[in-house]
Amino acid sequence: MEILWVLMALAMLCVVLLPVLRRRRGAVGLVPPGHPDAADPANYGFALEEELDIRMPGPDQDLLEVLDLVQRTQDYRGAQQLLAGTEAESERRWQRVQAFAGAASLELQGRPGGVGDTPGGQWLRVWRAEAPKDAGGAAVHAEFLVQQAWRTATPGTDDFRIIMEEAKSACSEAALLAPGDPIPYIVELSVARGLGYPREEFEQLWLKILDRAPNHMGAHLAALHYWCEKWHGSRDLAYSFAEAAAARAPRGSLLAAMPLFAVFEHMPEVNLVSGFYQSEVVTKAVHGALHAVHSARPDDPMQAHVRHLLVFFLVRGERWAEAMNQLIVIDGHVGALPWTLSSDPAAEFAVYRALAVAGYEANGGSPATLPQ
């Protein structure tokens, strides 16, 4: 046990020191600050750590402009119009619903209100009061409640269950307002995980989503959590779910990347096997994800989610050039797994980016040899 604690301490020390890197042919190591051999991501035009956007996995300029307007003016109508003009079953609409809900939740967390004070996220309350039949506002409200439950309460407690039950009712109301819209049911997937739906009930919910948006990547990622070992399934069930999704994925679908997410969800907390990231199961999942992003539409908003996870596995597997190929596409945004699991997503991403640059240069790479 003492040896394990020592190894864990060394691993944490390495994480702190990783941004300061030493390069030599075929190796990546550590150097003191300011050393001339330290790799510099700025040479590749990458954003500074403090410039990395932690709100989204990739660019959505329309969303950013509307979010800024709504939060600056506390007028919900920009969000209402944007969602009304976004295709109901699209991945982008799901991401925008999550973004608006998250913004309102974080506003409330930062400004809970009190005597004489207006609580944060008031624009969402006004939206629901003034446009109770608006399907977009109903979906955002349901997702807001889900995020509030996970952010402010502990699963299994009465407070958590009360908020989740309210979210469940909000999902039902949103579904009635837009019968063909998959979003309320996708929101409910998180409710199902939090409240521990029996499998039969969960599968009935999942069928409603498949009827409306059978190839929705965001829905599959949300459903995967339910089947994971740490929630209501097992490693085998999660792998089976992910592999089945990949097997039936139509051409150009990012569902082929699902097994990589299943692998990530079941990684050991302390991995002392150096060859894990070159193992057959990881290699197969990485190849599936690489094929998915190469085949997908360039404007598919879920591409960024897959590419961020690929960076994690490619760097861990010392596949430096392939990691750099992903970084040049996604750099600037870090609102995706695995970075969002960290208390400082930008810093976590910057560590892996620096490792990728150092490894790339240690094996003869340079800004001139990196495809643009």
CSV table of C-alpha atoms in Angstrom, one decimal:
chain,number,residue,atom,x,y,z
A,1,MET,CA,0.0,0.0,0.0
A,2,GLU,CA,2.9,2.4,0.8
A,3,ILE,CA,4.4,1.8,-2.6
A,4,LEU,CA,1.1,2.6,-4.2
A,5,TRP,CA,0.9,5.9,-2.3
A,6,VAL,CA,4.4,6.8,-3.4
A,7,LEU,CA,3.6,6.0,-7.0
A,8,MET,CA,0.5,8.2,-6.8
A,9,ALA,CA,2.5,11.1,-5.3
A,10,LEU,CA,5.1,10.8,-8.1
A,11,ALA,CA,2.3,10.8,-10.7
A,12,MET,CA,0.8,14.0,-9.2
A,13,LEU,CA,4.2,15.6,-9.2
A,14,CYS,CA,4.7,14.8,-12.8
A,15,VAL,CA,1.4,16.4,-13.7
A,16,VAL,CA,2.5,19.6,-12.0
A,17,LEU,CA,5.8,19.6,-13.9
A,18,LEU,CA,4.7,18.4,-17.3
A,19,PRO,CA,4.3,21.8,-18.9
A,20,VAL,CA,8.0,22.3,-18.6
A,21,LEU,CA,9.4,19.8,-21.0
A,22,ARG,CA,12.8,18.6,-22.3
A,23,ARG,CA,13.2,17.4,-25.9
A,24,ARG,CA,15.7,15.0,-27.3
A,25,ARG,CA,15.5,12.6,-30.2
A,26,GLY,CA,12.9,10.0,-29.4
A,27,ALA,CA,12.3,11.1,-25.8
A,28,VAL,CA,10.2,13.5,-23.7
A,29,GLY,CA,11.4,14.5,-20.3
A,30,LEU,CA,11.4,17.4,-17.8
A,31,VAL,CA,13.6,20.5,-17.7
A,32,PRO,CA,13.7,23.5,-15.3
A,33,PRO,CA,11.7,26.6,-16.3
A,34,GLY,CA,13.3,28.7,-19.1
A,35,HIS,CA,15.4,25.8,-20.4
A,36,PRO,CA,16.2,26.3,-24.2
A,37,ASP,CA,14.9,22.8,-24.9
A,38,ALA,CA,11.4,23.5,-23.6
A,39,ALA,CA,8.8,22.9,-26.3
A,40,ASP,CA,6.7,26.0,-27.0
A,41,PRO,CA,3.1,25.4,-28.3
A,42,ALA,CA,3.0,29.1,-29.3
A,43,ASN,CA,5.3,28.2,-32.2
A,44,TYR,CA,2.3,26.4,-33.8
A,45,GLY,CA,-0.1,29.3,-33.4
A,46,PHE,CA,-1.9,27.7,-30.5
A,47,ALA,CA,-4.0,29.9,-28.2
A,48,LEU,CA,-2.5,30.9,-24.8
A,49,GLU,CA,-3.9,29.0,-21.9
A,50,GLU,CA,-5.8,32.0,-20.6
A,51,GLU,CA,-7.4,32.4,-24.0
A,52,LEU,CA,-8.9,28.9,-24.1
A,53,ASP,CA,-12.7,28.9,-24.1
A,54,ILE,CA,-14.0,26.4,-21.5
A,55,ARG,CA,-17.6,26.9,-22.3
A,56,MET,CA,-17.9,24.8,-25.5
A,57,PRO,CA,-16.0,22.0,-27.3
A,58,GLY,CA,-15.8,23.9,-30.5
A,59,PRO,CA,-16.8,27.1,-32.2
A,60,ASP,CA,-20.4,28.3,-32.4
A,61,GLN,CA,-20.3,32.0,-33.1
A,62,ASP,CA,-24.0,32.5,-33.2
A,63,LEU,CA,-24.4,30.9,-29.8
A,64,LEU,CA,-21.6,33.0,-28.3
A,65,GLU,CA,-23.1,36.2,-29.6
A,66,VAL,CA,-26.6,35.3,-28.3
A,67,LEU,CA,-25.3,34.1,-24.9
A,68,ASP,CA,-23.4,37.4,-24.5
A,69,LEU,CA,-26.6,39.4,-25.5
A,70,VAL,CA,-28.8,37.4,-23.1
A,71,GLN,CA,-26.5,37.7,-20.2
A,72,ARG,CA,-25.8,41.4,-20.8
A,73,THR,CA,-29.4,42.5,-21.3
A,74,GLN,CA,-31.2,39.7,-19.3
A,75,ASP,CA,-33.6,39.4,-22.2
A,76,TYR,CA,-34.3,35.8,-23.2
A,77,ARG,CA,-35.7,36.6,-26.7
A,78,GLY,CA,-32.4,36.1,-28.5
A,79,ALA,CA,-32.1,32.6,-27.1
A,80,GLN,CA,-35.7,31.9,-28.0
A,81,GLN,CA,-35.1,33.0,-31.6
A,82,LEU,CA,-31.9,31.0,-31.9
A,83,LEU,CA,-33.4,27.8,-30.7
A,84,ALA,CA,-36.5,28.3,-32.9
A,85,GLY,CA,-34.3,28.6,-35.9
A,86,THR,CA,-32.2,25.5,-35.1
A,87,GLU,CA,-33.3,22.1,-36.4
A,88,ALA,CA,-35.0,20.2,-33.7
A,89,GLU,CA,-33.2,16.8,-34.0
A,90,SER,CA,-29.8,18.3,-34.7
A,91,GLU,CA,-26.8,17.9,-32.5
A,92,ARG,CA,-26.3,21.7,-32.5
A,93,ARG,CA,-29.7,22.3,-30.9
A,94,TRP,CA,-28.9,19.9,-28.1
A,95,GLN,CA,-25.6,21.7,-27.5
A,96,ARG,CA,-27.3,25.1,-27.5
A,97,VAL,CA,-30.0,23.9,-25.0
A,98,GLN,CA,-27.2,22.7,-22.8
A,99,ALA,CA,-25.3,26.0,-23.2
A,100,PHE,CA,-28.2,28.2,-22.3
A,101,ALA,CA,-29.2,26.0,-19.3
A,102,GLY,CA,-25.6,25.9,-18.1
A,103,ALA,CA,-25.3,29.7,-18.4
A,104,ALA,CA,-28.4,30.2,-16.3
A,105,SER,CA,-27.3,27.6,-13.7
A,106,LEU,CA,-23.8,29.2,-13.3
A,107,GLU,CA,-25.4,32.7,-13.1
A,108,LEU,CA,-27.6,31.4,-10.2
A,109,GLN,CA,-24.6,29.8,-8.5
A,110,GLY,CA,-22.7,33.0,-8.7
A,111,ARG,CA,-25.6,35.2,-7.7
A,112,PRO,CA,-28.1,33.2,-5.6
A,113,GLY,CA,-30.0,36.3,-4.6
A,114,GLY,CA,-31.3,37.4,-1.3
A,115,VAL,CA,-33.3,40.2,0.3
A,116,GLY,CA,-33.5,42.9,-2.4
A,117,ASP,CA,-31.2,41.1,-4.8
A,118,THR,CA,-32.3,39.6,-8.1
A,119,PRO,CA,-30.9,36.0,-8.5
A,120,GLY,CA,-28.8,35.0,-11.5
A,121,GLY,CA,-30.5,33.4,-14.4
A,122,GLN,CA,-33.6,35.5,-14.0
A,123,TRP,CA,-34.0,35.7,-17.8
A,124,LEU,CA,-34.8,32.0,-17.9
A,125,ARG,CA,-37.6,32.4,-15.3
A,126,VAL,CA,-39.0,35.3,-17.3
A,127,TRP,CA,-38.8,33.2,-20.5
A,128,ARG,CA,-40.9,30.4,-18.9
A,129,ALA,CA,-43.4,32.9,-17.4
A,130,GLU,CA,-43.9,35.0,-20.5
A,131,ALA,CA,-43.8,32.1,-23.1
A,132,PRO,CA,-45.0,29.0,-21.2
A,133,LYS,CA,-45.9,27.2,-24.5
A,134,ASP,CA,-42.4,27.8,-26.1
A,135,ALA,CA,-40.8,24.4,-26.6
A,136,GLY,CA,-37.3,25.8,-26.6
A,137,GLY,CA,-37.7,27.5,-23.2
A,138,ALA,CA,-39.3,24.4,-21.8
A,139,ALA,CA,-36.3,22.2,-22.9
A,140,VAL,CA,-33.8,24.7,-21.5
A,141,HIS,CA,-35.7,24.8,-18.2
A,142,ALA,CA,-35.7,21.0,-17.9
A,143,GLU,CA,-31.9,20.9,-18.7
A,144,PHE,CA,-31.3,23.7,-16.2
A,145,LEU,CA,-33.0,21.7,-13.4
A,146,VAL,CA,-30.8,18.6,-14.3
A,147,GLN,CA,-27.7,20.7,-14.2
A,148,GLN,CA,-28.8,22.2,-10.9
A,149,ALA,CA,-29.2,18.8,-9.4
A,150,TRP,CA,-25.8,17.6,-10.4
A,151,ARG,CA,-24.1,20.9,-9.5
A,152,THR,CA,-25.7,21.6,-6.1
A,153,ALA,CA,-26.8,18.3,-4.6
A,154,THR,CA,-25.3,14.9,-3.9
A,155,PRO,CA,-26.8,11.9,-5.8
A,156,GLY,CA,-28.8,9.8,-3.4
A,157,THR,CA,-29.8,12.6,-1.1
A,158,ASP,CA,-33.3,14.0,-0.7
A,159,ASP,CA,-32.3,17.3,-2.2
A,160,PHE,CA,-31.0,15.6,-5.3
A,161,ARG,CA,-34.1,13.5,-5.7
A,162,ILE,CA,-36.4,16.5,-5.3
A,163,ILE,CA,-34.7,18.5,-8.0
A,164,MET,CA,-34.5,15.5,-10.3
A,165,GLU,CA,-38.2,14.7,-9.9
A,166,GLU,CA,-38.9,18.3,-10.8
A,167,ALA,CA,-36.7,17.9,-13.8
A,168,LYS,CA,-38.6,14.8,-14.8
A,169,SER,CA,-41.9,16.7,-14.8
A,170,ALA,CA,-40.3,19.5,-16.8
A,171,CYS,CA,-39.1,17.0,-19.4
A,172,SER,CA,-42.7,15.6,-19.7
A,173,GLU,CA,-44.0,19.2,-20.2
A,174,ALA,CA,-41.4,20.0,-22.8
A,175,ALA,CA,-42.2,16.7,-24.7
A,176,LEU,CA,-45.9,17.6,-24.8
A,177,LEU,CA,-45.1,21.0,-26.3
A,178,ALA,CA,-43.0,19.4,-29.2
A,179,PRO,CA,-44.0,15.7,-29.7
A,180,GLY,CA,-41.5,15.1,-32.4
A,181,ASP,CA,-38.6,16.7,-30.6
A,182,PRO,CA,-36.0,14.3,-29.1
A,183,ILE,CA,-34.4,16.9,-26.8
A,184,PRO,CA,-36.8,16.5,-23.8
A,185,TYR,CA,-36.1,12.8,-23.9
A,186,ILE,CA,-32.4,13.3,-24.2
A,187,VAL,CA,-32.5,15.6,-21.1
A,188,GLU,CA,-34.4,12.8,-19.3
A,189,LEU,CA,-31.6,10.4,-19.9
A,190,SER,CA,-29.7,12.3,-17.1
A,191,VAL,CA,-32.7,12.1,-14.9
A,192,ALA,CA,-32.9,8.4,-15.5
A,193,ARG,CA,-29.3,8.0,-14.5
A,194,GLY,CA,-29.7,10.2,-11.4
A,195,LEU,CA,-32.9,8.5,-10.2
A,196,GLY,CA,-31.9,5.0,-11.2
A,197,TYR,CA,-34.7,4.1,-13.6
A,198,PRO,CA,-35.2,0.3,-13.8
A,199,ARG,CA,-33.8,-1.0,-17.1
A,200,GLU,CA,-37.2,-1.6,-18.7
A,201,GLU,CA,-38.2,2.0,-18.0
A,202,PHE,CA,-34.8,3.3,-19.3
A,203,GLU,CA,-35.1,1.2,-22.5
A,204,GLN,CA,-38.6,2.6,-23.1
A,205,LEU,CA,-37.2,6.1,-22.9
A,206,TRP,CA,-34.4,5.1,-25.2
A,207,LEU,CA,-36.8,3.8,-27.8
A,208,LYS,CA,-38.6,7.2,-27.8
A,209,ILE,CA,-35.2,8.8,-28.7
A,210,LEU,CA,-34.4,6.2,-31.4
A,211,ASP,CA,-37.8,6.9,-33.0
A,212,ARG,CA,-37.0,10.6,-33.3
A,213,ALA,CA,-33.2,10.8,-33.8
A,214,PRO,CA,-31.7,7.3,-34.2
A,215,ASN,CA,-28.2,8.6,-35.0
A,216,HIS,CA,-28.0,11.4,-32.4
A,217,MET,CA,-24.4,11.2,-31.0
A,218,GLY,CA,-25.2,13.4,-28.0
A,219,ALA,CA,-28.1,11.1,-27.0
A,220,HIS,CA,-25.8,8.0,-27.3
A,221,LEU,CA,-23.2,9.6,-25.1
A,222,ALA,CA,-25.8,10.5,-22.5
A,223,ALA,CA,-27.2,7.0,-22.6
A,224,LEU,CA,-23.8,5.4,-22.3
A,225,HIS,CA,-23.4,6.8,-18.7
A,226,TYR,CA,-26.5,4.8,-17.6
A,227,TRP,CA,-24.9,1.5,-18.8
A,228,CYS,CA,-21.5,2.2,-17.2
A,229,GLU,CA,-20.2,0.2,-14.3
A,230,LYS,CA,-20.2,3.2,-12.0
A,231,TRP,CA,-23.9,3.8,-12.5
A,232,HIS,CA,-26.5,1.1,-13.4
A,233,GLY,CA,-24.7,-1.3,-15.7
A,234,SER,CA,-21.3,-2.9,-16.2
A,235,ARG,CA,-18.2,-2.7,-18.3
A,236,ASP,CA,-19.7,-5.4,-20.6
A,237,LEU,CA,-23.0,-3.7,-21.0
A,238,ALA,CA,-21.4,-0.3,-21.7
A,239,TYR,CA,-19.1,-1.9,-24.3
A,240,SER,CA,-22.0,-3.7,-25.9
A,241,PHE,CA,-24.0,-0.6,-26.1
A,242,ALA,CA,-21.1,1.4,-27.7
A,243,GLU,CA,-20.1,-1.3,-30.1
A,244,ALA,CA,-23.7,-1.8,-31.2
A,245,ALA,CA,-24.0,1.9,-31.9
A,246,ALA,CA,-20.8,1.8,-33.9
A,247,ALA,CA,-21.9,-1.2,-35.9
A,248,ARG,CA,-25.1,0.3,-37.1
A,249,ALA,CA,-23.6,3.8,-37.7
A,250,PRO,CA,-24.4,5.1,-41.2
A,251,ARG,CA,-21.6,6.4,-43.4
A,252,GLY,CA,-20.3,9.7,-42.1
A,253,SER,CA,-21.7,9.2,-38.6
A,254,LEU,CA,-19.6,9.8,-35.5
A,255,LEU,CA,-21.2,6.9,-33.7
A,256,ALA,CA,-18.2,4.9,-34.9
A,257,ALA,CA,-16.3,6.6,-32.1
A,258,MET,CA,-18.6,5.4,-29.3
A,259,PRO,CA,-16.3,2.5,-28.2
A,260,LEU,CA,-13.6,5.1,-27.4
A,261,PHE,CA,-15.9,6.8,-24.9
A,262,ALA,CA,-16.8,3.4,-23.4
A,263,VAL,CA,-13.1,2.7,-22.9
A,264,PHE,CA,-12.6,6.1,-21.3
A,265,GLU,CA,-15.5,5.6,-18.9
A,266,HIS,CA,-14.0,2.4,-17.6
A,267,MET,CA,-10.3,3.3,-17.3
A,268,PRO,CA,-8.7,2.5,-13.9
A,269,GLU,CA,-8.2,5.5,-11.7
A,270,VAL,CA,-4.6,4.5,-11.2
A,271,ASN,CA,-3.1,2.9,-14.3
A,272,LEU,CA,0.4,1.5,-13.7
A,273,VAL,CA,0.5,-0.5,-17.0
A,274,SER,CA,2.5,1.5,-19.5
A,275,GLY,CA,1.3,-0.5,-22.4
A,276,PHE,CA,-2.4,0.1,-21.7
A,277,TYR,CA,-2.7,2.8,-24.3
A,278,GLN,CA,-1.1,0.6,-27.0
A,279,SER,CA,-3.4,-2.4,-26.0
A,280,GLU,CA,-5.7,-4.0,-28.6
A,281,VAL,CA,-8.9,-2.6,-27.1
A,282,VAL,CA,-7.6,1.0,-26.9
A,283,THR,CA,-6.0,0.8,-30.4
A,284,LYS,CA,-9.2,-0.6,-31.9
A,285,ALA,CA,-11.3,2.1,-30.3
A,286,VAL,CA,-8.9,4.9,-31.3
A,287,HIS,CA,-8.8,3.7,-34.9
A,288,GLY,CA,-12.6,3.7,-35.0
A,289,ALA,CA,-12.7,7.3,-33.7
A,290,LEU,CA,-10.1,8.4,-36.2
A,291,HIS,CA,-12.1,6.9,-39.0
A,292,ALA,CA,-15.2,8.6,-37.7
A,293,VAL,CA,-13.8,12.1,-37.7
A,294,HIS,CA,-12.2,11.6,-41.1
A,295,SER,CA,-15.5,10.5,-42.5
A,296,ALA,CA,-17.8,12.9,-40.8
A,297,ARG,CA,-19.1,16.2,-42.2
A,298,PRO,CA,-16.7,19.0,-41.5
A,299,ASP,CA,-19.5,21.0,-39.8
A,300,ASP,CA,-20.7,18.3,-37.5
A,301,PRO,CA,-20.6,19.9,-34.1
A,302,MET,CA,-19.9,16.6,-32.4
A,303,GLN,CA,-16.5,16.2,-34.2
A,304,ALA,CA,-14.9,18.4,-31.5
A,305,HIS,CA,-16.0,16.0,-28.7
A,306,VAL,CA,-14.4,13.1,-30.5
A,307,ARG,CA,-11.2,15.0,-31.3
A,308,HIS,CA,-10.7,16.1,-27.7
A,309,LEU,CA,-10.9,12.6,-26.5
A,310,LEU,CA,-8.6,11.4,-29.2
A,311,VAL,CA,-6.0,14.0,-28.1
A,312,PHE,CA,-6.1,12.4,-24.6
A,313,PHE,CA,-5.6,8.8,-25.9
A,314,LEU,CA,-3.1,9.7,-28.7
A,315,VAL,CA,-0.9,11.6,-26.3
A,316,ARG,CA,-1.0,8.8,-23.7
A,317,GLY,CA,-0.2,6.4,-26.5
A,318,GLU,CA,2.8,8.5,-27.6
A,319,ARG,CA,1.2,9.0,-31.1
A,320,TRP,CA,2.5,12.5,-31.3
A,321,ALA,CA,1.9,13.4,-34.9
A,322,GLU,CA,-1.7,12.2,-34.8
A,323,ALA,CA,-2.3,14.1,-31.7
A,324,MET,CA,-1.0,17.3,-33.3
A,325,ASN,CA,-3.3,16.7,-36.3
A,326,GLN,CA,-6.3,16.8,-33.9
A,327,LEU,CA,-5.0,19.8,-31.9
A,328,ILE,CA,-4.7,22.1,-35.0
A,329,VAL,CA,-8.4,21.5,-35.5
A,330,ILE,CA,-9.8,21.9,-32.0
A,331,ASP,CA,-7.4,24.3,-30.3
A,332,GLY,CA,-9.0,27.3,-28.7
A,333,HIS,CA,-12.0,25.4,-27.1
A,334,VAL,CA,-11.8,23.0,-24.2
A,335,GLY,CA,-15.4,22.5,-23.1
A,336,ALA,CA,-15.3,18.7,-23.6
A,337,LEU,CA,-14.2,15.4,-22.1
A,338,PRO,CA,-11.7,14.7,-20.6
A,339,TRP,CA,-10.8,18.3,-19.7
A,340,THR,CA,-14.1,19.2,-18.1
A,341,LEU,CA,-13.5,16.6,-15.4
A,342,SER,CA,-10.7,18.8,-14.1
A,343,SER,CA,-11.2,21.8,-11.8
A,344,ASP,CA,-9.1,23.7,-14.4
A,345,PRO,CA,-10.0,22.4,-17.9
A,346,ALA,CA,-7.7,24.9,-19.7
A,347,ALA,CA,-4.7,24.0,-17.6
A,348,GLU,CA,-5.4,20.2,-18.1
A,349,PHE,CA,-5.7,20.7,-21.9
A,350,ALA,CA,-2.5,22.8,-21.9
A,351,VAL,CA,-0.5,20.0,-20.3
A,352,TYR,CA,-1.5,17.5,-22.9
A,353,ARG,CA,-1.0,20.0,-25.7
A,354,ALA,CA,2.5,20.7,-24.4
A,355,LEU,CA,3.3,17.0,-24.3
A,356,ALA,CA,2.1,16.6,-27.9
A,357,VAL,CA,4.3,19.4,-29.1
A,358,ALA,CA,7.3,18.1,-27.2
A,359,GLY,CA,6.8,14.5,-28.4
A,360,TYR,CA,6.3,15.7,-32.0
A,361,GLU,CA,9.5,17.7,-32.0
A,362,ALA,CA,11.4,15.0,-30.2
A,363,ASN,CA,10.7,12.8,-33.2
A,364,GLY,CA,11.7,15.3,-35.9
A,365,GLY,CA,8.5,17.4,-36.2
A,366,SER,CA,8.3,21.1,-36.5
A,367,PRO,CA,5.8,23.8,-37.4
A,368,ALA,CA,6.9,23.5,-41.0
A,369,THR,CA,6.2,19.7,-41.1
A,370,LEU,CA,2.7,19.9,-39.6
A,371,PRO,CA,-0.1,19.8,-42.2
A,372,GLN,CA,-2.4,22.9,-42.0
